[in-house]
């Protein structure tokens, strides 16, 4: 009898462009018989939490792709500026002060709590519109977030007692852009504030596929994280957005207009990775 192999799919952050790109990669691989949505564990951070929840729903990949092609004017998506410099300034100041990782995350949480954005219900409605099913499935889906007050890293799953839409909204709550999400007595921000992929959550799995719209961000380089996990004996395959994909993303990954070109580039990169992934994803 062949021993069971646990496979993890790790989906990184990258705004609405990242959502579309990841779906494009998954679509191209699925067409070639490599079905990443069959992973035993799906770990989603920020944009990846949206894709993870979508993969755990009954929607087909074709339907998920079609969502990315709906014009922004006909969708619930909101247009917003992404002030990278403001976030960078907070990070630089925290580094200069010698703050630890959790303290730095709390500093980002303070920025989020102090910034005037759209109201929580407005933003929640956007997240809800992205998900055809608002219930947790029986699949092992892990959604990441950060406590805005303490900087503590948290994960949500179907056993957490947290609404799926709230969990995904929290994971996507970019500091200084979207409002922190109220869950219980606290408020939560983007899981990408800890790491753009949070790859350590895949420990214990034998085979891991990582889709990374961005390879740099909080928590260090994605390449470094992949290298660390590989050194433990885990088979890790990484598909990271290349120059063509990054050009499609443009300067604002939160712009709904990036979805169609990002989907196209994801499909291209997924098709290029078929042979490599087919060898490990059985």
Coordinates of N, CA and C in Angstrom, one line a residue, residues 82-245:
X82 N -2.8 52.8 -3.3 CA -2.0 52.0 -2.4 C -0.7 52.8 -2.1
X83 N -0.7 53.4 -0.9 CA 0.5 54.3 -0.5 C 1.6 53.5 0.1
X84 N 2.4 52.9 -0.8 CA 3.5 52.1 -0.3 C 4.5 52.9 0.5
X85 N 4.7 54.1 0.2 CA 5.7 54.9 0.9 C 5.3 55.1 2.4
X86 N 4.0 55.3 2.6 CA 3.6 55.5 4.0 C 3.8 54.3 4.8
X87 N 3.6 53.1 4.3 CA 3.8 51.8 5.0 C 5.3 51.6 5.1
X88 N 6.1 52.0 4.1 CA 7.6 51.8 4.2 C 8.1 52.7 5.3
X89 N 7.6 53.9 5.4 CA 8.1 54.8 6.4 C 7.9 54.3 7.8
X90 N 6.8 53.6 8.1 CA 6.5 53.0 9.4 C 7.5 51.9 9.6
X91 N 7.8 51.1 8.6 CA 8.7 49.9 8.7 C 10.1 50.4 9.0
X92 N 10.5 51.4 8.2 CA 11.9 52.0 8.4 C 12.1 52.5 9.8
X93 N 11.1 53.3 10.3 CA 11.2 53.8 11.7 C 11.2 52.7 12.7
X94 N 10.4 51.7 12.5 CA 10.5 50.5 13.5 C 11.8 49.8 13.5
X95 N 12.4 49.7 12.3 CA 13.7 49.0 12.2 C 14.8 49.9 12.9
X96 N 14.7 51.2 12.7 CA 15.7 52.1 13.3 C 15.6 52.1 14.8
X97 N 14.4 51.9 15.3 CA 14.1 51.8 16.8 C 14.5 50.4 17.3
X98 N 14.8 49.5 16.5 CA 15.2 48.1 16.9 C 14.0 47.3 17.4
X99 N 12.8 47.6 16.9 CA 11.7 46.8 17.4 C 11.7 45.4 16.9
X100 N 11.2 44.4 17.7 CA 11.1 43.0 17.3 C 9.9 42.8 16.4
X101 N 9.8 41.6 15.8 CA 8.8 41.4 14.8 C 7.4 41.7 15.3
X102 N 7.0 41.2 16.5 CA 5.7 41.4 17.0 C 5.4 42.9 17.3
X103 N 6.4 43.6 17.8 CA 6.3 45.0 18.0 C 6.1 45.8 16.7
X104 N 6.8 45.4 15.7 CA 6.7 46.0 14.4 C 5.3 45.8 13.8
X105 N 4.8 44.6 14.0 CA 3.4 44.3 13.5 C 2.4 45.2 14.3
X106 N 2.7 45.4 15.6 CA 1.8 46.2 16.4 C 1.8 47.7 15.9
X107 N 3.0 48.1 15.5 CA 3.2 49.4 14.9 C 2.4 49.6 13.6
X108 N 2.4 48.5 12.8 CA 1.5 48.5 11.6 C 0.1 48.5 11.9
X109 N -0.3 47.8 13.0 CA -1.7 47.8 13.5 C -2.1 49.2 13.9
X110 N -1.2 49.9 14.6 CA -1.5 51.3 15.0 C -1.8 52.2 13.8
X111 N -1.0 52.0 12.8 CA -1.2 52.8 11.6 C -2.6 52.5 11.0
X112 N -2.9 51.2 11.0 CA -4.2 50.8 10.4 C -5.4 51.3 11.3
X113 N -5.2 51.3 12.6 CA -6.3 51.8 13.4 C -6.5 53.3 13.4
X114 N -5.4 54.0 13.0 CA -5.5 55.4 13.0 C -5.8 56.0 11.6
X115 N -5.8 55.2 10.6 CA -6.1 55.7 9.3 C -7.6 55.7 8.9
X116 N -8.0 56.7 8.3 CA -9.4 56.8 7.9 C -9.6 56.1 6.6
X117 N -10.5 55.1 6.6 CA -10.8 54.3 5.4 C -12.3 54.2 5.2
X118 N -12.7 53.3 4.2 CA -14.1 53.0 4.1 C -14.5 52.3 5.4
X119 N -15.8 52.3 5.6 CA -16.4 51.7 6.8 C -16.2 50.2 6.7
X120 N -16.1 49.5 7.9 CA -16.0 48.0 7.9 C -17.0 47.3 7.1
X121 N -18.3 47.7 7.2 CA -19.4 46.9 6.5 C -19.2 47.1 5.0
X122 N -18.7 48.2 4.5 CA -18.5 48.4 3.1 C -17.5 47.5 2.6
X123 N -16.4 47.4 3.3 CA -15.3 46.6 2.9 C -15.7 45.1 3.0
X124 N -16.4 44.7 4.0 CA -16.8 43.4 4.2 C -17.7 42.9 3.1
X125 N -18.5 43.8 2.6 CA -19.4 43.5 1.5 C -18.6 43.1 0.2
X126 N -17.5 43.8 0.0 CA -16.6 43.4 -1.1 C -16.0 42.0 -1.0
X127 N -15.6 41.7 0.2 CA -15.0 40.3 0.5 C -16.1 39.3 0.3
X128 N -17.3 39.6 0.8 CA -18.4 38.6 0.7 C -18.8 38.4 -0.8
X129 N -18.7 39.4 -1.6 CA -19.0 39.3 -3.0 C -18.0 38.4 -3.8
X130 N -16.8 38.2 -3.2 CA -15.8 37.4 -3.9 C -16.0 35.9 -3.6
X131 N -16.8 35.6 -2.6 CA -17.0 34.2 -2.1 C -18.4 33.8 -2.4
X132 N -18.5 32.7 -3.2 CA -19.9 32.1 -3.5 C -20.5 31.4 -2.3
X133 N -19.6 30.9 -1.4 CA -20.1 30.2 -0.2 C -19.4 30.9 1.0
X134 N -20.2 31.3 2.0 CA -19.7 32.0 3.1 C -19.5 31.1 4.3
X135 N -19.6 29.8 4.1 CA -19.4 28.8 5.2 C -18.0 28.1 5.0
X136 N -17.4 27.8 6.1 CA -16.2 27.0 6.0 C -16.5 25.6 5.5
X137 N -15.7 25.1 4.6 CA -15.9 23.8 4.1 C -15.2 22.8 5.1
X138 N -15.3 21.5 4.8 CA -14.6 20.5 5.7 C -13.2 20.4 5.3
X139 N -12.8 21.1 4.3 CA -11.3 21.1 3.8 C -10.5 21.8 4.9
X140 N -9.2 21.5 4.9 CA -8.2 22.1 5.8 C -7.7 23.4 5.2
X141 N -8.5 24.5 5.5 CA -8.1 25.8 5.0 C -7.6 26.6 6.2
X142 N -6.4 27.2 6.1 CA -5.9 28.1 7.1 C -5.7 29.5 6.6
X143 N -6.3 30.4 7.3 CA -6.3 31.8 6.9 C -5.5 32.6 8.0
X144 N -4.6 33.5 7.5 CA -3.7 34.2 8.4 C -4.1 35.6 8.6
X145 N -3.8 36.1 9.8 CA -4.1 37.5 10.2 C -3.2 37.9 11.3
X146 N -3.3 39.2 11.7 CA -2.5 39.8 12.8 C -3.3 40.6 13.6
X147 N -3.2 40.5 14.9 CA -4.0 41.3 15.9 C -3.4 42.8 15.8
X148 N -4.3 43.7 15.5 CA -3.9 45.1 15.2 C -3.4 45.7 16.5
X149 N -3.8 45.3 17.7 CA -3.5 45.9 18.9 C -2.1 45.4 19.5
X150 N -2.0 44.1 19.4 CA -0.8 43.5 20.0 C 0.3 43.0 19.0
X151 N -0.1 42.9 17.7 CA 0.9 42.4 16.7 C 1.0 40.9 16.7
X152 N 0.2 40.2 17.5 CA 0.2 38.8 17.6 C -0.3 38.2 16.2
X153 N 0.4 37.2 15.8 CA 0.1 36.4 14.6 C -1.0 35.4 14.9
X154 N -2.1 35.4 14.1 CA -3.1 34.4 14.4 C -3.5 33.7 13.1
X155 N -4.1 32.5 13.3 CA -4.7 31.8 12.1 C -6.1 31.4 12.5
X156 N -6.9 31.4 11.4 CA -8.3 31.0 11.5 C -8.5 29.8 10.6
X157 N -9.4 28.9 11.1 CA -9.8 27.8 10.3 C -11.3 27.4 10.8
X158 N -11.8 26.3 10.3 CA -13.2 26.0 10.5 C -13.5 25.7 12.0
X159 N -12.4 25.5 12.8 CA -12.6 25.2 14.2 C -12.5 26.5 15.0
X160 N -12.2 27.6 14.5 CA -12.0 28.8 15.2 C -13.2 29.5 15.7
X161 N -14.4 29.2 15.2 CA -15.6 29.9 15.6 C -15.7 31.3 15.0
X162 N -14.9 31.5 13.9 CA -14.9 32.8 13.3 C -15.6 32.7 11.9
X163 N -16.5 33.6 11.6 CA -17.1 33.7 10.3 C -16.1 33.7 9.1
X164 N -16.3 32.9 8.1 CA -15.3 32.8 7.0 C -15.1 34.2 6.4
X165 N -16.2 34.9 6.1 CA -16.0 36.2 5.5 C -15.2 37.1 6.3
X166 N -15.4 37.1 7.7 CA -14.6 37.9 8.6 C -13.1 37.5 8.6
X167 N -12.9 36.2 8.5 CA -11.5 35.7 8.5 C -10.8 36.2 7.3
X168 N -11.4 36.1 6.1 CA -10.8 36.5 4.9 C -10.6 38.0 4.8
X169 N -11.6 38.7 5.3 CA -11.5 40.2 5.3 C -10.4 40.6 6.2
X170 N -10.2 40.0 7.3 CA -9.1 40.3 8.2 C -7.7 40.1 7.5
X171 N -7.6 38.9 6.9 CA -6.4 38.6 6.2 C -6.1 39.5 5.1
X172 N -7.1 40.2 4.5 CA -6.9 41.1 3.4 C -6.9 42.6 3.8
X173 N -6.9 42.9 5.2 CA -7.0 44.2 5.7 C -5.7 44.9 5.6
X174 N -5.3 45.4 4.4 CA -4.0 46.1 4.3 C -3.9 47.3 5.1
X175 N -2.9 47.4 6.0 CA -2.8 48.6 6.9 C -2.8 49.9 6.1
X176 N -3.5 50.9 6.6 CA -3.5 52.2 5.9 C -4.3 52.3 4.7
X177 N -4.9 51.1 4.3 CA -5.8 51.1 3.0 C -7.2 50.7 3.4
X178 N -7.3 49.5 4.1 CA -8.6 49.0 4.4 C -8.8 49.0 5.9
X179 N -10.0 49.0 6.4 CA -10.2 49.0 7.9 C -9.8 47.7 8.6
X180 N -9.2 47.7 9.8 CA -9.0 46.5 10.5 C -10.4 45.9 10.8
X181 N -10.4 44.6 10.8 CA -11.7 43.8 11.0 C -11.9 43.4 12.4
X182 N -13.1 43.7 12.9 CA -13.5 43.4 14.2 C -14.0 42.0 14.3
X183 N -13.3 41.2 15.2 CA -13.6 39.8 15.5 C -13.6 39.7 17.0
X184 N -14.7 39.4 17.6 CA -14.7 39.3 19.0 C -14.4 40.7 19.6
X185 N -13.5 40.7 20.6 CA -13.1 41.9 21.3 C -11.9 42.6 20.7
X186 N -11.4 42.1 19.6 CA -10.2 42.7 19.0 C -10.4 43.0 17.5
X187 N -9.4 43.6 16.9 CA -9.4 44.0 15.5 C -8.2 43.4 14.8
X188 N -8.3 43.0 13.6 CA -7.3 42.3 12.9 C -6.9 42.9 11.6
X189 N -5.6 42.7 11.2 CA -5.1 43.2 9.9 C -4.5 42.1 9.1
X190 N -4.1 42.5 7.9 CA -3.5 41.6 6.9 C -2.5 40.6 7.4
X191 N -2.7 39.3 7.1 CA -1.7 38.3 7.5 C -0.4 38.5 6.9
X192 N -0.3 39.3 5.8 CA 0.9 39.6 5.1 C 1.9 40.5 5.9
X193 N 1.4 41.1 6.9 CA 2.2 41.9 7.8 C 3.2 41.0 8.6
X194 N 2.9 39.8 8.7 CA 3.9 38.8 9.3 C 4.8 38.2 8.2
X195 N 4.1 37.8 7.1 CA 4.9 37.2 6.0 C 4.0 37.2 4.8
X196 N 4.5 37.4 3.6 CA 3.7 37.3 2.4 C 3.2 35.9 2.0
X197 N 3.8 34.9 2.6 CA 3.4 33.5 2.4 C 3.2 32.7 3.7
X198 N 3.8 33.1 4.8 CA 3.7 32.3 6.0 C 3.9 30.8 5.8
X199 N 5.1 30.5 5.1 CA 5.3 29.2 4.7 C 5.5 28.2 5.8
X200 N 5.9 28.7 7.0 CA 6.1 27.8 8.1 C 4.9 27.0 8.5
X201 N 3.7 27.5 8.1 CA 2.5 26.8 8.4 C 2.3 25.5 7.6
X202 N 3.2 25.3 6.6 CA 3.2 24.1 5.8 C 4.0 23.0 6.4
X203 N 4.7 23.2 7.5 CA 5.5 22.2 8.1 C 4.7 21.0 8.5
X204 N 5.3 19.8 8.3 CA 4.6 18.6 8.5 C 4.0 18.0 7.2
X205 N 4.0 18.8 6.1 CA 3.6 18.2 4.8 C 4.8 17.7 4.1
X206 N 4.6 16.8 3.2 CA 5.7 16.2 2.4 C 6.0 17.0 1.1
X207 N 4.9 17.5 0.5 CA 5.0 18.2 -0.7 C 4.3 19.6 -0.6
X208 N 5.0 20.6 -1.0 CA 4.4 22.0 -0.9 C 4.5 22.7 -2.2
X209 N 3.5 23.3 -2.7 CA 3.5 24.2 -3.8 C 3.2 25.6 -3.4
X210 N 4.0 26.6 -3.7 CA 3.8 27.9 -3.3 C 3.6 28.8 -4.5
X211 N 2.5 29.6 -4.5 CA 2.2 30.6 -5.5 C 2.4 31.9 -4.8
X212 N 3.4 32.7 -5.3 CA 3.8 33.9 -4.7 C 3.7 35.1 -5.7
X213 N 2.7 35.9 -5.6 CA 2.7 37.1 -6.5 C 3.8 38.1 -6.1
X214 N 4.3 38.0 -4.9 CA 5.4 38.9 -4.5 C 6.4 38.0 -3.7
X215 N 7.7 38.2 -4.0 CA 8.7 37.4 -3.3 C 9.4 38.2 -2.2
X216 N 9.0 39.4 -2.0 CA 9.6 40.2 -0.9 C 8.5 40.9 -0.1
X217 N 8.8 41.1 1.1 CA 7.8 41.8 2.0 C 8.1 41.5 3.4
X218 N 7.2 41.7 4.3 CA 7.4 41.4 5.7 C 7.7 39.9 5.9
X219 N 8.6 39.6 6.8 CA 9.0 38.2 7.1 C 10.1 37.8 6.2
X220 N 10.7 38.7 5.4 CA 11.8 38.3 4.6 C 11.5 37.7 3.3
X221 N 12.5 37.3 2.6 CA 12.4 36.8 1.2 C 11.7 35.5 1.1
X222 N 10.8 35.3 0.2 CA 10.1 34.1 -0.1 C 11.1 33.0 -0.4
X223 N 12.2 33.4 -1.2 CA 13.2 32.4 -1.6 C 13.9 31.9 -0.3
X224 N 14.2 32.7 0.7 CA 14.8 32.2 1.9 C 13.9 31.3 2.6
X225 N 12.6 31.6 2.7 CA 11.6 30.7 3.4 C 11.5 29.4 2.7
X226 N 11.5 29.4 1.4 CA 11.5 28.1 0.6 C 12.7 27.3 0.9
X227 N 13.9 28.0 0.9 CA 15.2 27.3 1.2 C 15.2 26.6 2.5
X228 N 14.7 27.4 3.5 CA 14.6 26.8 4.9 C 13.8 25.6 5.0
X229 N 12.6 25.6 4.3 CA 11.7 24.4 4.4 C 12.3 23.3 3.6
X230 N 13.0 23.6 2.5 CA 13.6 22.5 1.7 C 14.7 21.8 2.5
X231 N 15.4 22.5 3.4 CA 16.5 21.9 4.2 C 15.9 21.0 5.2
X232 N 14.6 21.0 5.5 CA 14.1 20.0 6.4 C 13.6 18.7 5.7
X233 N 13.9 18.7 4.4 CA 13.5 17.5 3.6 C 12.2 17.5 2.9
X234 N 11.5 18.7 3.0 CA 10.2 18.9 2.3 C 10.5 19.2 0.8
X235 N 9.7 18.6 0.0 CA 9.7 19.0 -1.5 C 8.9 20.2 -1.7
X236 N 9.5 21.3 -2.1 CA 8.8 22.6 -2.2 C 9.0 23.1 -3.7
X237 N 7.9 23.4 -4.3 CA 8.0 24.0 -5.7 C 7.4 25.4 -5.6
X238 N 8.1 26.3 -6.1 CA 7.7 27.7 -6.1 C 7.3 28.3 -7.5
X239 N 6.2 28.9 -7.6 CA 5.9 29.7 -8.8 C 5.7 31.1 -8.3
X240 N 6.6 32.0 -8.7 CA 6.6 33.4 -8.4 C 6.3 34.2 -9.6
X241 N 5.6 35.3 -9.4 CA 5.3 36.2 -10.5 C 6.6 36.7 -11.2
X242 N 6.7 36.5 -12.5 CA 7.9 36.9 -13.2 C 7.7 38.3 -13.8
X243 N 8.6 38.8 -14.6 CA 8.6 40.2 -15.0 C 7.3 40.5 -15.8
X244 N 6.9 39.5 -16.6 CA 5.7 39.7 -17.4 C 4.5 39.9 -16.5
X245 N 4.4 39.1 -15.4 CA 3.3 39.2 -14.5 C 3.3 40.5 -13.7

